[in-house]
Short mmCIF file of C-alpha atoms and ligand atoms in Angstrom, two decimals:
data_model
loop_
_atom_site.label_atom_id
_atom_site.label_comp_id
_atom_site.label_asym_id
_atom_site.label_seq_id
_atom_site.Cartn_x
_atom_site.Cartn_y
_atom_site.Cartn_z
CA UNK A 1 2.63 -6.67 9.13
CA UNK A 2 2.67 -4.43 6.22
CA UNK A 3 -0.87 -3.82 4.43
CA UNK A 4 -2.86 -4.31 1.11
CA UNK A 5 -2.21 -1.08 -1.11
CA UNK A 6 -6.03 -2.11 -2.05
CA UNK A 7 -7.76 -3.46 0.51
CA UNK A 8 -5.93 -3.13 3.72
CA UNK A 9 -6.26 -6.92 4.31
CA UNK A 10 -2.54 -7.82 5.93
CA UNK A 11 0.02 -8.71 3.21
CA UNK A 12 2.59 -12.06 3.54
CA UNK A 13 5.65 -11.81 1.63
CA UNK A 14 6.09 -14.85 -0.79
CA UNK A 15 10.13 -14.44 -1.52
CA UNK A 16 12.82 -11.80 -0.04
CA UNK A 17 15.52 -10.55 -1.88
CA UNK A 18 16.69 -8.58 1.19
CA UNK A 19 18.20 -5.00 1.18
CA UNK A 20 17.88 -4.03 -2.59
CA UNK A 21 18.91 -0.66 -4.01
CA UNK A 22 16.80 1.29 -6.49
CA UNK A 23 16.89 -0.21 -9.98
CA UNK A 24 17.28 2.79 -11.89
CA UNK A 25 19.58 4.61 -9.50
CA UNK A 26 22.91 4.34 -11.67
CA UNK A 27 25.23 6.07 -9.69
CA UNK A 28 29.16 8.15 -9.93
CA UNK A 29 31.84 7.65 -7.71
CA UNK A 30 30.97 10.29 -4.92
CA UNK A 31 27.21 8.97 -4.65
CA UNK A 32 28.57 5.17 -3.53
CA UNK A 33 28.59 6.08 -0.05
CA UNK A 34 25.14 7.47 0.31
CA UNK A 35 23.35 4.53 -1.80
CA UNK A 36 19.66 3.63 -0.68
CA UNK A 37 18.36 0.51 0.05
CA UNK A 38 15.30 -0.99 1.27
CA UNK A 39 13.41 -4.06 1.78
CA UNK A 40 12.46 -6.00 -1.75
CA UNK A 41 9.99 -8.45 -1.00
CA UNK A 42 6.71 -9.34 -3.00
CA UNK A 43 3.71 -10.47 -1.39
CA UNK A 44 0.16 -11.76 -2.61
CA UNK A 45 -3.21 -9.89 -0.61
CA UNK A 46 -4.80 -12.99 -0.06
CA UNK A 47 -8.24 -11.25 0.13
CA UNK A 48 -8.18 -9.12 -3.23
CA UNK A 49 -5.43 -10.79 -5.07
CA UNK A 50 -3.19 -7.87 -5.85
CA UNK A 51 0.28 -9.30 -5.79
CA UNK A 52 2.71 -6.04 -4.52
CA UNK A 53 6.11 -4.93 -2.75
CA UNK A 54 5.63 -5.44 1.30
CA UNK A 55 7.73 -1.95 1.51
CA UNK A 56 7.56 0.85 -0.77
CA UNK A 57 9.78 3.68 -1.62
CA UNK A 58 9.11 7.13 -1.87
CA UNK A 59 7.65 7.93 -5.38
CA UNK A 60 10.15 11.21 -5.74
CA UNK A 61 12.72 9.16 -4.82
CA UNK A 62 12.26 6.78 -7.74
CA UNK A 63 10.88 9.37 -10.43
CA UNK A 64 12.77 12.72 -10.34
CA UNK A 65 14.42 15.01 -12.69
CA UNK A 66 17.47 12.74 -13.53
CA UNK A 67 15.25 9.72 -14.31
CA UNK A 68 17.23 7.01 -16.14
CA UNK A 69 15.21 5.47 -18.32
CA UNK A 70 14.37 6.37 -21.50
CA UNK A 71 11.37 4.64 -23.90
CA UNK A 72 12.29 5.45 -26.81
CA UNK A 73 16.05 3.16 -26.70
CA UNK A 74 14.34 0.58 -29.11
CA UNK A 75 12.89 0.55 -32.46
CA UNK A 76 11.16 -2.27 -31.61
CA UNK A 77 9.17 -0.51 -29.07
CA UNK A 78 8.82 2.51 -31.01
CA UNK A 79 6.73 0.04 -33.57
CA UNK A 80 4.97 -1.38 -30.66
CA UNK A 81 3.75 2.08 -29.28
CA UNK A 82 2.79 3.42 -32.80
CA UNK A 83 0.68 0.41 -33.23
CA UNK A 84 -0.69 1.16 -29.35
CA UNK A 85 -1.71 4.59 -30.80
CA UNK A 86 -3.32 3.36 -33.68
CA UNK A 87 -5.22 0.80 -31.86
CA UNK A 88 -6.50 3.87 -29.18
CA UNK A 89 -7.36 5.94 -32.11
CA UNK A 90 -9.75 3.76 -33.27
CA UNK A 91 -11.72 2.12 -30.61
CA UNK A 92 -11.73 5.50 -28.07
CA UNK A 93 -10.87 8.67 -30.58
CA UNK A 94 -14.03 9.05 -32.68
CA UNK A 95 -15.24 12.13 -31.70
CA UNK A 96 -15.20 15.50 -33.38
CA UNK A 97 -11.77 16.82 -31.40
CA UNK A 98 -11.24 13.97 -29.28
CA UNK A 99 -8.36 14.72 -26.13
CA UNK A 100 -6.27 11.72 -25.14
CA UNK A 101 -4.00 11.98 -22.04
CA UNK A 102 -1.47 9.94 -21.20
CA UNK A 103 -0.08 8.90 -17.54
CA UNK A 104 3.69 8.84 -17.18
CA UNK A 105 4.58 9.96 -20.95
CA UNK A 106 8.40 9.62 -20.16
CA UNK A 107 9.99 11.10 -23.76
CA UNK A 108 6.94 10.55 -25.42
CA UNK A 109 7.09 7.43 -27.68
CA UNK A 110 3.38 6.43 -27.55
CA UNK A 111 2.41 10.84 -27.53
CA UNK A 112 3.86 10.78 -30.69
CA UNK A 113 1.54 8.30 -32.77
CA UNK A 114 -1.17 11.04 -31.54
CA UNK A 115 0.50 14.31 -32.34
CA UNK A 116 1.33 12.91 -35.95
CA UNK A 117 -2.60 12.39 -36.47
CA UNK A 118 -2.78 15.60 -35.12
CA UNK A 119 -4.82 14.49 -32.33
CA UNK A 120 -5.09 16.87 -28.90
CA UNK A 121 -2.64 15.38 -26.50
CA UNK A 122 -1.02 15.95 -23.05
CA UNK A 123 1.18 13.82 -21.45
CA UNK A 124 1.94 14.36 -17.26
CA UNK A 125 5.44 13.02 -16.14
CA UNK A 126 7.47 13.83 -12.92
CA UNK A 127 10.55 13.21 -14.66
CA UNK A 128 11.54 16.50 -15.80
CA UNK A 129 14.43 15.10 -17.85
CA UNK A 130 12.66 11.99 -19.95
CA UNK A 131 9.58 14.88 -20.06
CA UNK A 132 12.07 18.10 -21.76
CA UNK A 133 12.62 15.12 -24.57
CA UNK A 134 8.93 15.19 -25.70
CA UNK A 135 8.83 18.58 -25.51
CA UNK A 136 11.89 19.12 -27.49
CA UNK A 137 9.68 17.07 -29.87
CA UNK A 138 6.73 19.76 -29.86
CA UNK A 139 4.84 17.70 -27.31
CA UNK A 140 1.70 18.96 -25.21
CA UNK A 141 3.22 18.12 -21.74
CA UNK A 142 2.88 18.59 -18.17
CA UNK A 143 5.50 17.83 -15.30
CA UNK A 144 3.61 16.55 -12.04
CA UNK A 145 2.05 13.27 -10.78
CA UNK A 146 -1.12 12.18 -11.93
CA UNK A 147 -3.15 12.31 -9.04
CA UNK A 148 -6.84 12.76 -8.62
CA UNK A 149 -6.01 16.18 -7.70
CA UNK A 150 -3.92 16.77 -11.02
CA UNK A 151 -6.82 14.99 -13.52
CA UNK A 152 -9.57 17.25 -12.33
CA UNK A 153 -7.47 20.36 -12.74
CA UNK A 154 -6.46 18.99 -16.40
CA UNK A 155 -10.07 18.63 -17.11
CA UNK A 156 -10.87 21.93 -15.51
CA UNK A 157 -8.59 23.44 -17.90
CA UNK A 158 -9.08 20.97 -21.16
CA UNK A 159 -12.05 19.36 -20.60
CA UNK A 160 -12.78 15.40 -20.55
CA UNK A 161 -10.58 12.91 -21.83
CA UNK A 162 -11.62 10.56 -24.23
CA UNK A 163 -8.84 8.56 -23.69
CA UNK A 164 -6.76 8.27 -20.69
CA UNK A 165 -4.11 5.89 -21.52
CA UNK A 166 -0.42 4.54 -19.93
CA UNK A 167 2.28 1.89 -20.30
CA UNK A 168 3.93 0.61 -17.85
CA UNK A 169 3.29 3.28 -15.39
CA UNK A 170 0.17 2.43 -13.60
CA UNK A 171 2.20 -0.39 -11.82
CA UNK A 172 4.43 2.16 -10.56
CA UNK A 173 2.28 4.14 -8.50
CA UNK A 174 1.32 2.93 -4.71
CA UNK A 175 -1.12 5.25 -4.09
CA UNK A 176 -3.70 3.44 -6.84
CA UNK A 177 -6.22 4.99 -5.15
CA UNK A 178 -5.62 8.15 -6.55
CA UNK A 179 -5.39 7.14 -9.70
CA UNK A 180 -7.86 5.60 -10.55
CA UNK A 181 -10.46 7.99 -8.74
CA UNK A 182 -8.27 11.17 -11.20
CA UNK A 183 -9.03 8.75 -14.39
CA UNK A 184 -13.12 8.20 -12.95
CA UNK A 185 -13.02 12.39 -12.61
CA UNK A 186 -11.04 13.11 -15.93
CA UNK A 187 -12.55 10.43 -18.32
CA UNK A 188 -15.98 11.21 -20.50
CA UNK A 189 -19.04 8.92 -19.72
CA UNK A 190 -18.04 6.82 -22.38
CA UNK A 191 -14.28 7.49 -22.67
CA UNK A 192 -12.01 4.41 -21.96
CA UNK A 193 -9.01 4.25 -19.54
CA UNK A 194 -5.89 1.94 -21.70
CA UNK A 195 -3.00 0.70 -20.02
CA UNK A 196 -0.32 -1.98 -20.22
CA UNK A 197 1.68 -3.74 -17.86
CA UNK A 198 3.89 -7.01 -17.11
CA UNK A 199 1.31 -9.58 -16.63
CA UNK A 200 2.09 -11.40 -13.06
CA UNK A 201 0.90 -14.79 -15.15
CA UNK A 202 3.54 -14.37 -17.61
CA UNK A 203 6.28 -13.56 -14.70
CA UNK A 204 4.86 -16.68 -13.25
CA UNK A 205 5.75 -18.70 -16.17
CA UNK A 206 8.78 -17.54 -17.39
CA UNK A 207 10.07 -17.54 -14.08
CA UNK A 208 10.79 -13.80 -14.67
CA UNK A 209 12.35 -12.93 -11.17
CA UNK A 210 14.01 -9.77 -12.24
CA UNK A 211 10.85 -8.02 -13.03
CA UNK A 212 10.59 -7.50 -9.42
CA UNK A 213 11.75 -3.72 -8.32
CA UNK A 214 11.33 -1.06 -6.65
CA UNK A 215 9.31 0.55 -9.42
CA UNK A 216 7.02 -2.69 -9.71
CA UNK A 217 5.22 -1.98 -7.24
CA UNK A 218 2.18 -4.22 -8.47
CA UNK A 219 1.79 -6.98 -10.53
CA UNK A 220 -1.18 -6.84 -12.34
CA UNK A 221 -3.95 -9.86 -13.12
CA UNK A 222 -7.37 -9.30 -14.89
CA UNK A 223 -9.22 -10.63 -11.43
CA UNK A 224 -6.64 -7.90 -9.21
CA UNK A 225 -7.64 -5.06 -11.43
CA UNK A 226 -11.00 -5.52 -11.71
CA UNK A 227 -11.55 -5.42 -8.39
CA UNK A 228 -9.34 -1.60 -8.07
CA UNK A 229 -11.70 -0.62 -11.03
CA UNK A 230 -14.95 -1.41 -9.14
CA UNK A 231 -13.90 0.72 -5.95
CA UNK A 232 -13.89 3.46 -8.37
CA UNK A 233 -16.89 2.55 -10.60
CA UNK A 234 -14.93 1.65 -13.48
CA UNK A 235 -14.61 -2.26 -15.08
CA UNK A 236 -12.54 -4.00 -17.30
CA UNK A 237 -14.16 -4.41 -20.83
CA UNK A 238 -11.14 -5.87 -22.57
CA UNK A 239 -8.06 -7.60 -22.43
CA UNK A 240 -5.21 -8.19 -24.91
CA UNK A 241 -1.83 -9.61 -24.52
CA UNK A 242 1.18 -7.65 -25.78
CA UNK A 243 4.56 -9.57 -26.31
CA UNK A 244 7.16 -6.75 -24.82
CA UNK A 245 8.56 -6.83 -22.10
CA UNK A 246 8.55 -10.30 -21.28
CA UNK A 247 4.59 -10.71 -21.53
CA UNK A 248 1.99 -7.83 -20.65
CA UNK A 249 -1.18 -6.86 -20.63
CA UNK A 250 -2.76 -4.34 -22.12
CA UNK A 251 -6.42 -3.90 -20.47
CA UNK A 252 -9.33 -1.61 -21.57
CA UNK A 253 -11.58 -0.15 -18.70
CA UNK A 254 -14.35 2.36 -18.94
CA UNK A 255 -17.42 3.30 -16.51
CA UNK A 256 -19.18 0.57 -15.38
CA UNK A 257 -21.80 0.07 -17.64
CA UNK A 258 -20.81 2.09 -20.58
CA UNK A 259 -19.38 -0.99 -22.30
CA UNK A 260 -20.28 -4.30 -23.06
CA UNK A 261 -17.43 -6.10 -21.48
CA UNK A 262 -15.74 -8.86 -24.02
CA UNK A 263 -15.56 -12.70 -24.10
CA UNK A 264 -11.93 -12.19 -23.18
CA UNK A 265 -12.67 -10.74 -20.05
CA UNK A 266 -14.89 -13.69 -18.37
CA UNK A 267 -11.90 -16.00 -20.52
CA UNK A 268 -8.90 -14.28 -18.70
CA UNK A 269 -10.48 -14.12 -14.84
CA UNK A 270 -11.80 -18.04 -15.68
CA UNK A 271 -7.92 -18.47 -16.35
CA UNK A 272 -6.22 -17.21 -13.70
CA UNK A 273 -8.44 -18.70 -10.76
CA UNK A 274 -7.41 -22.45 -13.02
CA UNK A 275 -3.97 -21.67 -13.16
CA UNK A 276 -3.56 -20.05 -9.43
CA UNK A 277 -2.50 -16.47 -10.65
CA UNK A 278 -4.46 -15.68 -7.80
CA UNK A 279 -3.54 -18.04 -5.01
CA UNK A 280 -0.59 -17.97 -2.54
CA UNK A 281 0.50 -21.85 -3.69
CA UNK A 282 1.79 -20.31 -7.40
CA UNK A 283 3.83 -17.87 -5.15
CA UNK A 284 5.39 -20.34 -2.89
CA UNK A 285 6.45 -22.40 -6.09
CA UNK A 286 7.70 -19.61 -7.74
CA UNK A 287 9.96 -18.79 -4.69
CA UNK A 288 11.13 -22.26 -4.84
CA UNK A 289 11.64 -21.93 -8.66
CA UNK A 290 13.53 -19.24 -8.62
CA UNK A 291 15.49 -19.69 -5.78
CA UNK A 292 16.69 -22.67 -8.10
CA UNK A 293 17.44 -20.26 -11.20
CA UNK A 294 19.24 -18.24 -9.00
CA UNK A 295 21.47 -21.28 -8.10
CA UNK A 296 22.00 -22.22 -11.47
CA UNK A 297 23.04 -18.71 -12.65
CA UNK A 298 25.17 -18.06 -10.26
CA UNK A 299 26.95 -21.80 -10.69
CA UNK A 300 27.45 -21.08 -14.46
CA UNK A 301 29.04 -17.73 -13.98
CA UNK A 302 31.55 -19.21 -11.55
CA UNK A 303 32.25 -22.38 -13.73
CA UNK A 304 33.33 -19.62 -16.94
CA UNK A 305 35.26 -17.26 -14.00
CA UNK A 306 37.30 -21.34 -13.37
CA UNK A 307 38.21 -21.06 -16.85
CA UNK A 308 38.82 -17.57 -16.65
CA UNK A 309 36.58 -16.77 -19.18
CA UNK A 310 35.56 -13.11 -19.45
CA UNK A 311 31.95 -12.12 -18.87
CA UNK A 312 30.36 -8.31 -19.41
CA UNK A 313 26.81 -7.88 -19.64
CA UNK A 314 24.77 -5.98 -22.31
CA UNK A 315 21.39 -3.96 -21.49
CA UNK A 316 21.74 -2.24 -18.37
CA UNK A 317 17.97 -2.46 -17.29
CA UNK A 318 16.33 -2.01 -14.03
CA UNK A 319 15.75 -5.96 -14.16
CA UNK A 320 19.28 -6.52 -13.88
CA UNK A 321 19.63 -4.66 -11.18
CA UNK A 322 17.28 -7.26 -9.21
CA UNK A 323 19.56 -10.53 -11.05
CA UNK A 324 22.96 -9.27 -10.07
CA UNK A 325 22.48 -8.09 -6.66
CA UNK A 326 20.24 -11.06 -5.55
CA UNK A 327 23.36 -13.04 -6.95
CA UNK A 328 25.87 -10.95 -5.40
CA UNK A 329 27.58 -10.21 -8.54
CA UNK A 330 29.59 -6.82 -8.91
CA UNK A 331 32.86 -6.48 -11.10
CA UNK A 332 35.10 -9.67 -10.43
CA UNK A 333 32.01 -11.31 -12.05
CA UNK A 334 30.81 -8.70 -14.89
CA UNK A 335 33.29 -6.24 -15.83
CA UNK A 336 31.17 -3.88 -17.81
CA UNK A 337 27.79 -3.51 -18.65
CA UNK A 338 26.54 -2.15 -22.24
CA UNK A 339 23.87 0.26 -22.97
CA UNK A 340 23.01 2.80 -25.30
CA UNK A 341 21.60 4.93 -23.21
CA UNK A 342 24.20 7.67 -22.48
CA UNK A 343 22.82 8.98 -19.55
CA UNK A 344 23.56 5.34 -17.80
CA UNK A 345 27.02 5.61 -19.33
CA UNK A 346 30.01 5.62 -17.76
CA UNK A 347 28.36 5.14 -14.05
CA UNK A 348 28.20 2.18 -11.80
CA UNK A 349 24.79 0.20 -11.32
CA UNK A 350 23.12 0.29 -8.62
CA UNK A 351 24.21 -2.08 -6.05
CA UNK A 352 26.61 -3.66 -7.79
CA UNK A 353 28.72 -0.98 -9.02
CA UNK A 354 29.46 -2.74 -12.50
CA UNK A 355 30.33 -0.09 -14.54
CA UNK A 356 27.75 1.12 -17.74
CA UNK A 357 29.91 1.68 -21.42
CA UNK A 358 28.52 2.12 -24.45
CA UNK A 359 27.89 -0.58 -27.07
CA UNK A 360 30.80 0.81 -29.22
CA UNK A 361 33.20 -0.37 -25.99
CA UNK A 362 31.44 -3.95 -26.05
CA UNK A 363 32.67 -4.12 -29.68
CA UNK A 364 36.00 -2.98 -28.80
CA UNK A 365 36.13 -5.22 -25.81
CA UNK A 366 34.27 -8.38 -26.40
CA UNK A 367 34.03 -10.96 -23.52
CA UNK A 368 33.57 -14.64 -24.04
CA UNK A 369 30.80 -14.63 -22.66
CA UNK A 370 27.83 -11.88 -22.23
CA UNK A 371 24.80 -11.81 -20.10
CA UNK A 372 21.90 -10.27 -22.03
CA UNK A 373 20.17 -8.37 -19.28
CA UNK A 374 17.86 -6.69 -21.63
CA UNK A 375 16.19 -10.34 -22.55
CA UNK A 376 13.17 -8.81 -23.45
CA UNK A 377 14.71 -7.10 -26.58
CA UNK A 378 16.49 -10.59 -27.74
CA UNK A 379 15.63 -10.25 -31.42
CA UNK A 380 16.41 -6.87 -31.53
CA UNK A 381 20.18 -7.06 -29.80
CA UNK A 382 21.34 -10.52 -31.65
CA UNK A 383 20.89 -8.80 -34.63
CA UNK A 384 22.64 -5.59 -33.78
CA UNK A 385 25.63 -7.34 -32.39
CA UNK A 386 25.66 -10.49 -34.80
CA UNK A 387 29.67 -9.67 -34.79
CA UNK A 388 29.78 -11.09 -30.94
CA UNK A 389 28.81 -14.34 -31.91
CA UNK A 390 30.29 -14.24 -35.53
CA UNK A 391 33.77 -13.10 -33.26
CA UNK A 392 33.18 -16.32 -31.10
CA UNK A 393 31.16 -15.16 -28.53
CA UNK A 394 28.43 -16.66 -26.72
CA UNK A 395 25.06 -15.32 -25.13
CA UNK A 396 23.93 -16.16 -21.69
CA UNK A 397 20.15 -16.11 -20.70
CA UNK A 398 18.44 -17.05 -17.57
CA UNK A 399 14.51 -16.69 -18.26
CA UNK A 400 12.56 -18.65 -17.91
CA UNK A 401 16.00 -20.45 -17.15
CA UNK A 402 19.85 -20.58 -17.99
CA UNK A 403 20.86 -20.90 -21.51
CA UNK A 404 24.08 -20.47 -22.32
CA UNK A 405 23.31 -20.10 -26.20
CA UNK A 406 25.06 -22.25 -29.27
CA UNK A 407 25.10 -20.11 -32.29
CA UNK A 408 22.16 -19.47 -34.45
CA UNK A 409 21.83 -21.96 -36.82
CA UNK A 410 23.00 -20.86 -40.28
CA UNK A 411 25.40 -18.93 -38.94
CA UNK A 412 28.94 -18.95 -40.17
CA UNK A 413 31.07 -21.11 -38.30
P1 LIG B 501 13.96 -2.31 -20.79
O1 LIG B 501 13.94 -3.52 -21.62
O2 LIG B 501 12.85 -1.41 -20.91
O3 LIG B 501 14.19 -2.84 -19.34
P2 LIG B 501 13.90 -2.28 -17.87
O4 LIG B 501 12.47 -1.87 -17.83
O5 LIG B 501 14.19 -3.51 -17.07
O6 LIG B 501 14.86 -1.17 -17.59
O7 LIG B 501 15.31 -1.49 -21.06
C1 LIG B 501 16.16 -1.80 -22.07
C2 LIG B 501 17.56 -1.33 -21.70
O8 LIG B 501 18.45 -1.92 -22.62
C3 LIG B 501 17.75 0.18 -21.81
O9 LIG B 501 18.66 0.62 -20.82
C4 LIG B 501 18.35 0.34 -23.19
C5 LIG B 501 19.11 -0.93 -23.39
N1 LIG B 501 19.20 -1.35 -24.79
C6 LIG B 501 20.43 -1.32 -25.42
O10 LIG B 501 21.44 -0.94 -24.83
N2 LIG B 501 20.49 -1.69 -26.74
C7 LIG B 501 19.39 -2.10 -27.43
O11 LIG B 501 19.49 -2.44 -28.62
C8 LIG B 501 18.13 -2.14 -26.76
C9 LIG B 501 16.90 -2.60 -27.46
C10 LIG B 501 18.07 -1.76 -25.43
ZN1 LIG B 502 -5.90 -6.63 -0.97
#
């Protein structure tokens, strides 16, 4: 029986996908015969309420030098992190020459709201590639974990941060332990500790089954990360919800004490235990749930293939990943796959093996119909490819469920 990251308390898987590869492991020809898999399969700790993958894989094997994923692939997140660095500037970055680091800085989207206030910055990354980006951009950056070993040599050699801060990161690292002891030993007395991540509630609602991967190793709830924060002396004093990436949160934590913890808080934890974020009956209908999606999905894809129909996707995210293999899709189903990240062009996905082009090849090569993977940036792709729909095409979404999408109205006919 595997065990609570947290608490050690035995853990009960709520759904299996079975063998899953990684989500971010795009791959060439040779590397197909040597792809890793492992065990996806989400469970709830009963006892503490962290909801978490039953098996884990290797942290260097997920976050290396040839990393795929880049931040900064959409302007609408490079708005949302500038805003994120205005709003840390103000409530934690008041001091004389405050020092803000960030966890997992990947190319440095949310780094640069600081360095362009000219505010004292480092960001730690293992990925050597997404990290050489925000250095290329003048950066302050270090390659490494962050550890509790690496924070109290950073504040050996800078001194105490004022702001310790990360998005979507903290959710990737199993050993939370460690973490959150380096941000207790690298923060000031009254510094606070700001991070964002998919809220569990939100996947919960929305039915959001592909958010589970191998790099999601938790999913996060006010009441699950209070509790880490008290091991470690820390508490959460606020809570906001952002609206990327399908629904997150973004909480505020600082030493326990040092604070007066908001309304929002009490309101969020009161919330959760209403709604059963943290009780093993949500899980077991969300299983069911999505079982059903899956179903559905997987019935509408093979009713266009009957009409031979053309499908490709667009957004080749680590979520899809989770959607195609856990409906057995590969290339008969979805011929291509468009991104505009070029390091994920022209290889296969994970799993699957559809093959990555560029978004210049999906306007070459429209299908009938295209699966938008990268949901989360609707707005943003609808409007950058309003020539799909205007050509007669027609977008296919499955969260919270399927919706194979009429045009938008006013649109030309
Ligand atoms: P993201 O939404 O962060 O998903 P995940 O965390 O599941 O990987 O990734 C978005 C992906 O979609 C990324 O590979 C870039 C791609 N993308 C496009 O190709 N075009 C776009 O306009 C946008 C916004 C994203
Ligand atoms: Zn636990």
């Amino acid at each position: 029986m595997p065990a609570c990251l947290v608490c050690h308390d035995p853990l009960e898987p709520f759904l299996s996908f079975g063998k899953m590869p990684l989500a971010d492991a795009f791959l060439d020809e040779p590397e197909l015969a040597h792809e890793f898999f492992f065990t996806l399969a989400p469970g709830l700790c009963a006892a503490c309420g962290m909801v978490q993958l039953c098996e884990r894989v290797p942290d260097a094997r997920m976050f290396h030098d040839t990393y795929a994923y880049y931040s900064s692939t959409s302007a609408g997140m490079r708005r949302h992190f500038a805003a994120f660095a205005d709003q840390v500037r103000r409530r934690a970055l008041g001091s004389a020459d405050p020092f803000v680091v960030e966890i997992g800085c990947n190319d440095g989207i949310l780094l640069d709201g600081f360095a362009a206030a000219g505010v004292r910055h480092l960001g730690v990354d293992p990925a050597g590639n997404v990290l050489a980006e925000a250095a290329r951009k003048g950066l302050t950056v270090q390659q490494g974990f962050f550890t509790e070993r690496s924070a109290m040599d950073i504040a050996a050699a800078h001194g105490r941060a004022d702001a310790i801060v990360a998005a979507n990161v903290v959710c990737h690292v199993a050993d939370i332990h460690s973490v959150f002891a380096g941000v207790r030993a690298l923060l000031k007395p009254a510094g606070l500790f700001i991070f964002e991540d998919p809220y569990v509630g939100a996947i919960l609602e929305q039915n959001a089954l592909d958010q589970i991967y191998d790099e999601h190793v938790f999913y996060f709830s006010v009441t699950s990360v209070n509790r880490v924060a008290a091991i470690h002396g820390l508490e959460v004093v606020d809570v906001a919800p952002q609206p990327v990436h399908g629904g997150e949160l973004r909480y505020y934590l600082g030493v326990r004490g040092a604070h007066a913890p908001s309304r929002a808080v009490d309101e969020w934890i009161e919330r959760e235990r209403a709604s059963g974020v943290v009780s093993p009956a949500a899980y077991r209908d969300f299983a069911v749930r999505t079982g059903a999606l899956r179903q559905r999905l997987i019935d509408t894809v093979d009713r266009i293939l009957s009409k031979r129909h053309r499908i490709a996707g667009y957004g080749a995210t680590a979520k899809s990943s989770t959607i195609i293999n856990y409906c057995g899709f590969g290339p008969a189903e979805i011929e291509y796959i468009a991104d505009v990240t070029p390091g994920k062009q022209g290889k296969l996905t994970p799993g699957a093996h559809v093959p990555v082009r560029a978004p210049d090849f999906f306007r070459a090569h429209y299908p009938d119909y295209a699966l938008l993977f990268a949901w989360n940036h609707e707005k943003e792709i609808l409007e950058k490819e309003a020539g799909f729909q205007a050509a007669g095409g027609t977008w296919i979404t499955y969260v919270p469920d399927v919706k194979v999408r009429s045009r938008p109205p006013g649109a030309a006919a």
